[in-house]
Amino acid sequence: MDVLPTNSAQNPLFQKIEKIRRRQPKVRDTHITLAHGSGGKAMRDLIDDIFVQSFDNPILSQLEDQASFNLANLMQQGDRLAFTTDSYVVDPLFFPGSDIGELAINGTINDLAVSGAKPLYLTCSVILEEGLPIETLRCVVTSMKAAANQAGIQIVTGDTKVVHRGAADKLFINTAGIGIIPPGIEISAHKIQPGDAIIINGELGNHGAAILIARGELALDTNIESDCQPLHGLVETILNVCPEVHAMRDATRGGLATVLNEFALSSDVGIRLYEQSIPVREEVKGVCELLGLDPLYLANEGKLVVVVPKQKAEAVLAAMKSHPSGKDAAIIGEAIPSPSGVVLLKTIFNAERIVDMLVGDQLPRIC
Amino acid sequence: MDVLPTNSAQNPLFQKIEKIRRRQPKVRDTHITLAHGSGGKAMRDLIDDIFVQSFDNPILSQLEDQASFNLANLMQQGDRLAFTTDSYVVDPLFFPGSDIGELAINGTINDLAVSGAKPLYLTCSVILEEGLPIETLRCVVTSMKAAANQAGIQIVTGDTKVVHRGAADKLFINTAGIGIIPPGIEISAHKIQPGDAIIINGELGNHGAAILIARGELALDTNIESDCQPLHGLVETILNVCPEVHAMRDATRGGLATVLNEFALSSDVGIRLYEQSIPVREEVKGVCELLGLDPLYLANEGKLVVVVPKQKAEAVLAAMKSHPSGKDAAIIGEAIPSPSGVVLLKTIFNAERIVDMLVGDQLPRIC
């Protein structure tokens, strides 16, 4: 038969075709199987039912292998494009105050925001372990969607891989993001000058402590919650009063100590911190004392380290305090000409010690 | 002490500072440890020694949390930005003809290229299993660098996570990419018209068969190699003779059958394939017969499905054959008005059968 008689209900091929047409993209399985990563029908249904319907936007719905944007429209928002990526492997997936889905959105938003960029579009690539409950995936994706909505960004393209049982731990997420940097903003870890003020937007270590407690290995009962939050609103507030911000970074893995060591090395300056000015919750201090940890190295997921010229410090601090994400902001230190590449802490007993880069591992899989 | 006497060799603090300054970013461990993902010194050394030195470009070397680009420069190359991502979990990491590193570069290049974009910048985010030999990571990164060089793209930002032993299978890579689409190019799975010709650039199924054999579970000895290759050069050649390409996609997971089913659904057309025109190596046919697989569903990593207006088919075919990545190109089918949403195969016996979306899983972890 050369021409297929598509209008004949008696034709078995036609019946098959009608069956294909009536398919609804609906995941009926209760758990992820290898078929969900095969590229075939099960994968398409998973993507349609869970990702496309949740993230719901016209770019993603095209289901092309890439999203595309008009460059002229992007240029109306600024003159430079920022581009970043992060993988999220936090264990457990859900923890007090947040979960891996919200983290995967806010973490990448923050890596864009610290360049001064307005975050616009994110990708979502997941690696799923065979056997993961579909309901778990739905919860994570719902959380991603809520975080994306809150931050005003869109998830425009993605990828789904499934590995066999035991080849991954439940669920890993990668998000990449692009954003636009407004004209005149040049923030870099290389631009810090001696005399610059170091400002933080709030309490350190809540995320790391929350994860540690959520693992349940310690019989601790606290109300510490992750500080996971998007920081681009706060960054915009800061840039409004101080477009000449020298350096800015979110203190995630490795904590404040790591960011400041990176700053000191990149800008060839020293940094002196004042312990008494650094905001840390009493509960977090307690957890740290119990476990021999240092809050300066604990992970955060909503803490911004801002370095500004000294004469702008008070104006920036006031602006930060006016924003919900910066109400506990504090000036915690200053850049000094020497010893270059080194971070020093002036303790509450007025002694001085080196705050080195983290050697070894304080706490694995916190982001 | 308020001012630190940095110039005194007798001062123990100064001695510590000098030690910190003399550090070389060199990985001395033989295997990945959790410390390599901690955010601290071990991670920084790993990133400096392996990623930054290998990928060696001024944007990555800044070690900022994001790369940034001048939009005006991007606009000189086209009018739309393409943005994509893929995670790579292939098992084994090294297989005949390629490896996970080359795959992670070429796969994302190809997802950009099929939009007509010139690929420009990629990210590199790795999830490493504790215990992975550092030498394995070096080999993979060297391979990524070689593939990036070959394709003329730069790896500009990245991320490194380490999970505990057993929480991942050796090494997963995510790459996201951006590229620029030249003016006048509008390629979409939604634009296929009845009468359009379907063209493929060469033999189907080599990658899937190579992975299957590399797993070593079959006592097969063949010379089948993965077809992993970047396709943006071939795409450029095609667009030079036919800027009005309707649809284009690389046939990876799920193979040719999956791409054509996606095309048929998106464009609301039928597709008829001619089995005798579809290039498949005899060895691949042999492996498929042995295992009950269908080469139409086998994965490829360098195969381009191109849909063009019928009157342009011969010109496009000739152009493809003139390019090293298209020398075995063939016209393998056509779009038909009905049955819409369905792919039909005219077999070598002149019968017709439906080529449905893959139901179930043919071969896991092939990309």
Coordinates of C-alpha atoms in Angstrom, one line a residue, chain A:
Chain A
M1 CA 0.0 0.0 0.0
D2 CA 1.5 3.3 -1.0
V3 CA -1.1 5.7 0.3
L4 CA -2.2 4.9 3.8
P5 CA -6.0 4.7 4.2
T6 CA -6.1 6.8 7.3
N7 CA -9.9 7.2 7.4
S8 CA -10.8 3.5 7.7
A9 CA -11.7 2.4 11.2
Q10 CA -11.3 -1.2 10.0
N11 CA -7.6 -0.7 9.2
P12 CA -5.5 -2.0 12.1
L13 CA -2.7 0.5 11.3
F14 CA -5.3 3.3 11.5
Q15 CA -6.5 2.0 14.9
K16 CA -2.9 2.1 16.2
I17 CA -2.5 5.7 14.9
E18 CA -5.7 6.7 16.7
K19 CA -4.4 5.2 19.9
I20 CA -1.1 7.2 19.5
R21 CA -3.1 10.4 19.0
R22 CA -5.2 9.9 22.1
R23 CA -2.2 9.7 24.4
Q24 CA -2.1 12.1 27.2
P25 CA 1.3 13.1 28.6
K26 CA 0.7 11.7 32.0
V27 CA 3.2 9.9 34.3
R28 CA 1.4 6.9 35.7
D29 CA 4.4 5.2 37.4
T30 CA 5.0 5.8 41.0
H31 CA 8.8 5.6 40.8
I32 CA 11.5 6.6 38.3
T33 CA 12.5 3.8 36.0
L34 CA 15.4 3.7 33.4
A35 CA 12.7 4.2 30.7
H36 CA 12.3 7.8 32.0
G37 CA 15.8 8.5 30.7
S38 CA 15.6 6.6 27.5
G39 CA 14.7 9.4 25.2
G40 CA 11.4 7.6 24.4
K41 CA 7.8 8.0 25.3
A42 CA 8.2 7.6 29.1
M43 CA 10.7 10.4 29.1
R44 CA 8.6 12.7 27.0
D45 CA 5.6 12.1 29.3
L46 CA 7.8 12.8 32.4
I47 CA 9.1 16.0 30.9
D48 CA 5.6 17.1 29.7
D49 CA 3.8 16.1 32.8
I50 CA 6.2 17.3 35.5
F51 CA 8.6 19.9 34.1
V52 CA 6.8 21.6 31.2
Q53 CA 3.4 21.8 33.0
S54 CA 5.1 23.0 36.2
F55 CA 7.5 25.6 34.8
D56 CA 4.8 26.6 32.3
N57 CA 6.3 29.2 29.9
P58 CA 6.2 29.6 26.2
I59 CA 9.9 29.1 25.6
L60 CA 10.2 25.8 27.4
S61 CA 6.9 24.6 25.9
Q62 CA 8.5 24.7 22.4
L63 CA 10.5 21.6 23.5
E64 CA 13.4 22.6 21.3
D65 CA 16.9 21.4 22.2
Q66 CA 17.7 25.0 23.1
A67 CA 16.0 28.2 24.1
S68 CA 16.6 31.4 22.1
F69 CA 16.3 35.1 22.8
N70 CA 16.4 38.3 20.8
L71 CA 19.7 40.0 21.6
A72 CA 18.2 43.5 21.0
N73 CA 15.7 42.9 23.8
L74 CA 18.5 41.8 26.1
M75 CA 20.5 44.9 25.3
Q76 CA 17.7 47.1 26.5
Q77 CA 18.4 45.8 30.0
G78 CA 22.1 46.3 30.1
D79 CA 25.3 46.0 28.2
R80 CA 26.9 42.7 29.5
L81 CA 25.7 39.1 29.6
A82 CA 26.4 37.1 32.8
F83 CA 26.6 33.3 32.5
T84 CA 27.0 30.8 35.4
T85 CA 26.3 27.2 36.5
D86 CA 26.1 25.1 39.6
S87 CA 25.2 21.5 40.4
Y88 CA 23.3 20.8 43.6
V89 CA 23.8 17.5 45.5
V90 CA 22.6 18.5 48.9
D91 CA 21.7 15.6 51.3
P92 CA 19.0 15.4 52.6
L93 CA 16.8 16.8 49.7
F94 CA 14.5 18.5 52.1
F95 CA 15.7 20.3 55.2
P96 CA 14.5 23.0 57.7
G97 CA 13.7 26.2 55.8
S98 CA 14.3 24.9 52.2
D99 CA 15.0 22.0 49.9
I100 CA 17.2 21.1 46.9
G101 CA 14.8 22.6 44.4
E102 CA 14.6 26.1 45.9
L103 CA 18.4 25.9 46.5
A104 CA 19.0 25.1 42.8
I105 CA 17.1 28.2 41.7
N106 CA 18.4 30.6 44.4
G107 CA 22.0 29.4 44.2
T108 CA 22.3 30.1 40.5
I109 CA 20.3 33.4 40.8
N110 CA 22.8 34.5 43.5
D111 CA 25.9 33.6 41.3
L112 CA 24.4 35.9 38.7
A113 CA 23.3 38.6 41.1
V114 CA 26.8 39.0 42.7
S115 CA 28.0 40.3 39.3
G116 CA 25.3 43.0 39.5
A117 CA 23.3 41.1 36.9
K118 CA 19.5 41.0 36.8
P119 CA 18.9 37.2 36.5
L120 CA 16.6 36.3 33.6
Y121 CA 16.7 32.7 32.5
L122 CA 17.7 29.4 34.0
T123 CA 18.1 25.8 32.7
C124 CA 17.2 22.8 34.8
S125 CA 19.1 19.5 34.3
V126 CA 18.3 16.6 36.6
I127 CA 20.1 13.3 37.2
L128 CA 17.6 10.9 38.7
E129 CA 18.3 7.6 40.5
E130 CA 16.1 4.7 39.3
G131 CA 13.6 4.1 42.1
L132 CA 13.2 7.7 43.1
P133 CA 9.5 8.3 44.0
I134 CA 7.8 10.4 41.3
E135 CA 6.2 12.3 44.2
T136 CA 9.6 13.4 45.5
L137 CA 10.5 14.7 42.0
R138 CA 7.1 16.6 41.9
C139 CA 7.8 18.2 45.2
V140 CA 11.2 19.4 44.2
V141 CA 10.0 20.7 40.8
T142 CA 7.1 22.5 42.6
S143 CA 9.6 24.1 44.9
M144 CA 11.8 25.1 41.9
K145 CA 8.7 26.7 40.3
A146 CA 7.8 28.6 43.4
A147 CA 11.4 29.9 43.8
A148 CA 11.5 30.9 40.1
N149 CA 8.2 32.8 40.4
Q150 CA 9.4 34.6 43.6
A151 CA 12.5 35.7 41.9
G152 CA 10.8 36.6 38.6
I153 CA 12.9 34.3 36.4
Q154 CA 12.0 31.7 33.9
I155 CA 13.2 28.1 33.5
V156 CA 13.6 27.8 29.7
T157 CA 15.3 24.6 28.8
G158 CA 16.5 21.4 30.5
D159 CA 17.6 17.8 30.4
T160 CA 16.6 14.6 32.2
K161 CA 19.0 11.7 32.8
V162 CA 18.2 8.5 34.8
V163 CA 21.0 6.3 36.2
H164 CA 20.5 2.9 37.6
R165 CA 19.9 2.3 41.3
G166 CA 23.0 3.0 43.4
A167 CA 24.7 5.1 40.6
A168 CA 23.4 8.4 42.1
D169 CA 21.9 9.4 45.4
K170 CA 18.3 10.1 44.7
L171 CA 18.4 13.3 42.8
F172 CA 21.0 15.9 41.6
I173 CA 20.1 19.1 39.9
N174 CA 22.2 21.4 37.7
T175 CA 21.0 24.9 36.9
A176 CA 22.8 27.3 34.5
G177 CA 21.7 30.9 34.3
I178 CA 22.0 34.0 32.2
G179 CA 21.4 37.6 33.3
I180 CA 22.1 41.1 32.2
I181 CA 24.5 43.5 33.9
P182 CA 23.4 47.1 33.8
P183 CA 25.7 49.7 32.3
G184 CA 28.5 51.1 34.6
I185 CA 28.6 48.1 36.9
E186 CA 32.1 46.5 37.2
I187 CA 32.2 44.2 40.2
S188 CA 35.2 41.9 40.6
A189 CA 37.2 40.1 43.3
H190 CA 40.2 41.8 41.8
K191 CA 39.1 45.4 42.6
I192 CA 39.4 45.5 46.4
Q193 CA 41.5 48.4 47.7
P194 CA 43.0 48.8 51.2
G195 CA 40.6 50.7 53.3
D196 CA 37.5 49.2 51.7
A197 CA 34.8 48.1 54.1
I198 CA 33.5 44.5 54.3
I199 CA 29.8 44.2 54.9
I200 CA 27.6 41.1 55.4
N201 CA 23.8 41.0 55.1
G202 CA 23.1 38.9 58.2
E203 CA 23.7 35.8 60.4
L204 CA 26.3 33.3 59.3
G205 CA 26.1 29.6 59.2
N206 CA 22.4 28.9 59.4
H207 CA 22.3 26.8 56.3
G208 CA 25.3 24.6 57.2
A209 CA 23.9 24.1 60.7
A210 CA 20.4 23.3 59.4
I211 CA 21.8 20.7 57.1
L212 CA 23.9 19.2 59.8
I213 CA 20.9 18.9 62.1
A214 CA 18.6 17.6 59.4
R215 CA 20.9 14.7 58.8
G216 CA 19.5 13.4 62.1
E217 CA 22.8 11.9 63.3
L218 CA 22.8 14.4 66.2
A219 CA 20.0 14.2 68.7
L220 CA 19.7 18.0 68.5
D221 CA 16.4 19.9 68.6
T222 CA 16.8 23.5 67.4
N223 CA 14.8 25.9 65.3
I224 CA 17.7 26.8 63.0
E225 CA 16.5 27.1 59.4
S226 CA 18.5 27.4 56.1
D227 CA 18.9 31.0 55.0
C228 CA 18.2 30.0 51.4
Q229 CA 17.0 33.1 49.5
P230 CA 17.5 35.0 46.3
L231 CA 19.8 38.0 46.7
H232 CA 19.3 39.9 43.4
G233 CA 16.8 42.3 45.0
L234 CA 19.2 43.2 47.8
V235 CA 22.0 43.6 45.2
E236 CA 19.8 46.0 43.2
T237 CA 19.2 48.0 46.4
I238 CA 22.9 48.2 47.1
L239 CA 23.8 49.2 43.5
N240 CA 21.3 52.0 43.7
V241 CA 23.2 53.7 46.4
C242 CA 26.7 52.5 45.4
P243 CA 27.1 51.5 41.8
E244 CA 30.9 51.4 42.4
V245 CA 30.8 48.3 44.6
H246 CA 34.2 46.8 44.4
A247 CA 33.6 43.1 45.1
M248 CA 30.5 41.0 46.0
R249 CA 30.1 37.3 46.4
D250 CA 27.6 35.0 48.1
A251 CA 29.3 33.0 50.9
T252 CA 28.2 29.4 50.2
R253 CA 30.5 26.3 50.5
G254 CA 33.4 27.2 52.7
G255 CA 31.6 30.1 54.2
L256 CA 32.7 33.7 54.8
A257 CA 36.3 32.6 55.4
T258 CA 36.6 31.1 52.0
V259 CA 35.1 34.1 50.2
L260 CA 37.4 36.5 52.0
N261 CA 40.5 34.4 51.3
E262 CA 39.6 34.4 47.6
F263 CA 39.1 38.1 47.8
A264 CA 42.5 38.6 49.5
L265 CA 44.3 36.5 47.0
S266 CA 42.6 38.0 43.9
S267 CA 43.1 41.6 45.0
D268 CA 46.4 41.2 46.7
V269 CA 45.3 42.8 49.9
G270 CA 44.9 41.7 53.4
I271 CA 41.6 41.6 55.2
R272 CA 40.9 42.1 58.9
L273 CA 37.7 40.9 60.4
Y274 CA 36.2 42.0 63.8
E275 CA 34.8 38.9 65.5
Q276 CA 32.5 40.9 67.7
S277 CA 30.8 42.5 64.6
I278 CA 30.1 39.2 62.9
P279 CA 26.4 38.1 63.3
V280 CA 26.1 34.5 64.4
R281 CA 23.0 33.0 66.1
E282 CA 23.5 31.6 69.6
E283 CA 22.1 28.3 68.5
V284 CA 24.6 28.1 65.6
K285 CA 27.4 29.0 67.9
G286 CA 26.2 26.2 70.2
V287 CA 26.2 23.6 67.4
C288 CA 29.7 24.7 66.3
E289 CA 31.1 24.4 69.8
L290 CA 29.5 21.0 70.2
L291 CA 31.1 19.7 67.0
G292 CA 34.3 21.7 66.9
L293 CA 33.2 23.7 63.8
D294 CA 33.8 27.3 63.0
P295 CA 30.8 29.4 61.9
L296 CA 33.2 31.4 59.6
Y297 CA 33.5 28.2 57.4
L298 CA 29.8 27.1 57.6
A299 CA 27.8 27.2 54.4
N300 CA 25.2 29.9 53.7
E301 CA 22.7 30.1 50.9
G302 CA 21.5 33.7 51.3
K303 CA 24.5 35.6 52.6
L304 CA 26.1 38.3 50.6
V305 CA 29.7 39.7 51.3
V306 CA 29.9 43.2 49.9
V307 CA 33.1 45.2 49.6
V308 CA 32.7 49.0 49.1
P309 CA 34.9 52.1 49.4
K310 CA 35.0 53.1 53.1
Q311 CA 33.2 56.4 52.5
K312 CA 30.2 54.5 51.1
A313 CA 30.0 51.9 53.9
E314 CA 27.4 53.6 56.0
A315 CA 25.1 54.4 53.1
V316 CA 25.4 50.8 51.8
L317 CA 24.7 49.5 55.3
A318 CA 21.6 51.6 55.7
A319 CA 20.3 50.6 52.3
M320 CA 20.9 46.9 53.1
K321 CA 19.1 47.2 56.5
S322 CA 16.1 48.7 54.6
H323 CA 15.8 45.5 52.6
P324 CA 14.2 42.3 54.1
S325 CA 17.2 40.2 53.1
G326 CA 19.6 42.6 54.8
K327 CA 17.9 43.7 58.0
D328 CA 20.7 42.2 60.1
A329 CA 23.5 43.6 57.9
A330 CA 26.7 44.6 59.6
I331 CA 30.1 46.0 58.8
I332 CA 32.4 43.2 59.8
G333 CA 35.9 44.2 58.6
E334 CA 38.1 46.1 56.3
A335 CA 40.7 45.5 53.6
I336 CA 44.3 46.3 54.7
P337 CA 47.5 46.8 52.6
S338 CA 49.4 44.0 54.3
P339 CA 49.8 41.1 54.9
S340 CA 48.5 40.6 51.3
G341 CA 46.6 37.5 50.5
V342 CA 45.8 36.8 54.2
V343 CA 42.6 37.1 56.3
L344 CA 43.1 38.1 59.9
L345 CA 40.5 37.9 62.7
K346 CA 40.6 40.3 65.6
T347 CA 39.0 38.1 68.3
I348 CA 36.7 39.3 71.0
F349 CA 39.7 39.0 73.4
N350 CA 41.5 41.5 71.1
A351 CA 44.0 38.9 69.9
E352 CA 44.6 38.4 66.2
R353 CA 44.6 35.0 64.3
I354 CA 44.8 33.9 60.7
V355 CA 41.6 32.7 59.1
D356 CA 43.1 30.4 56.5
M357 CA 41.3 28.7 53.6
L358 CA 39.5 25.6 54.8
V359 CA 41.9 22.7 54.8
G360 CA 40.1 19.3 54.7
D361 CA 36.4 19.0 54.8
Q362 CA 34.1 20.6 57.3
L363 CA 30.8 19.3 56.2
P364 CA 30.1 17.5 52.9
R365 CA 27.1 17.9 50.6
I366 CA 25.7 21.0 52.0
C367 CA 24.7 22.5 48.7

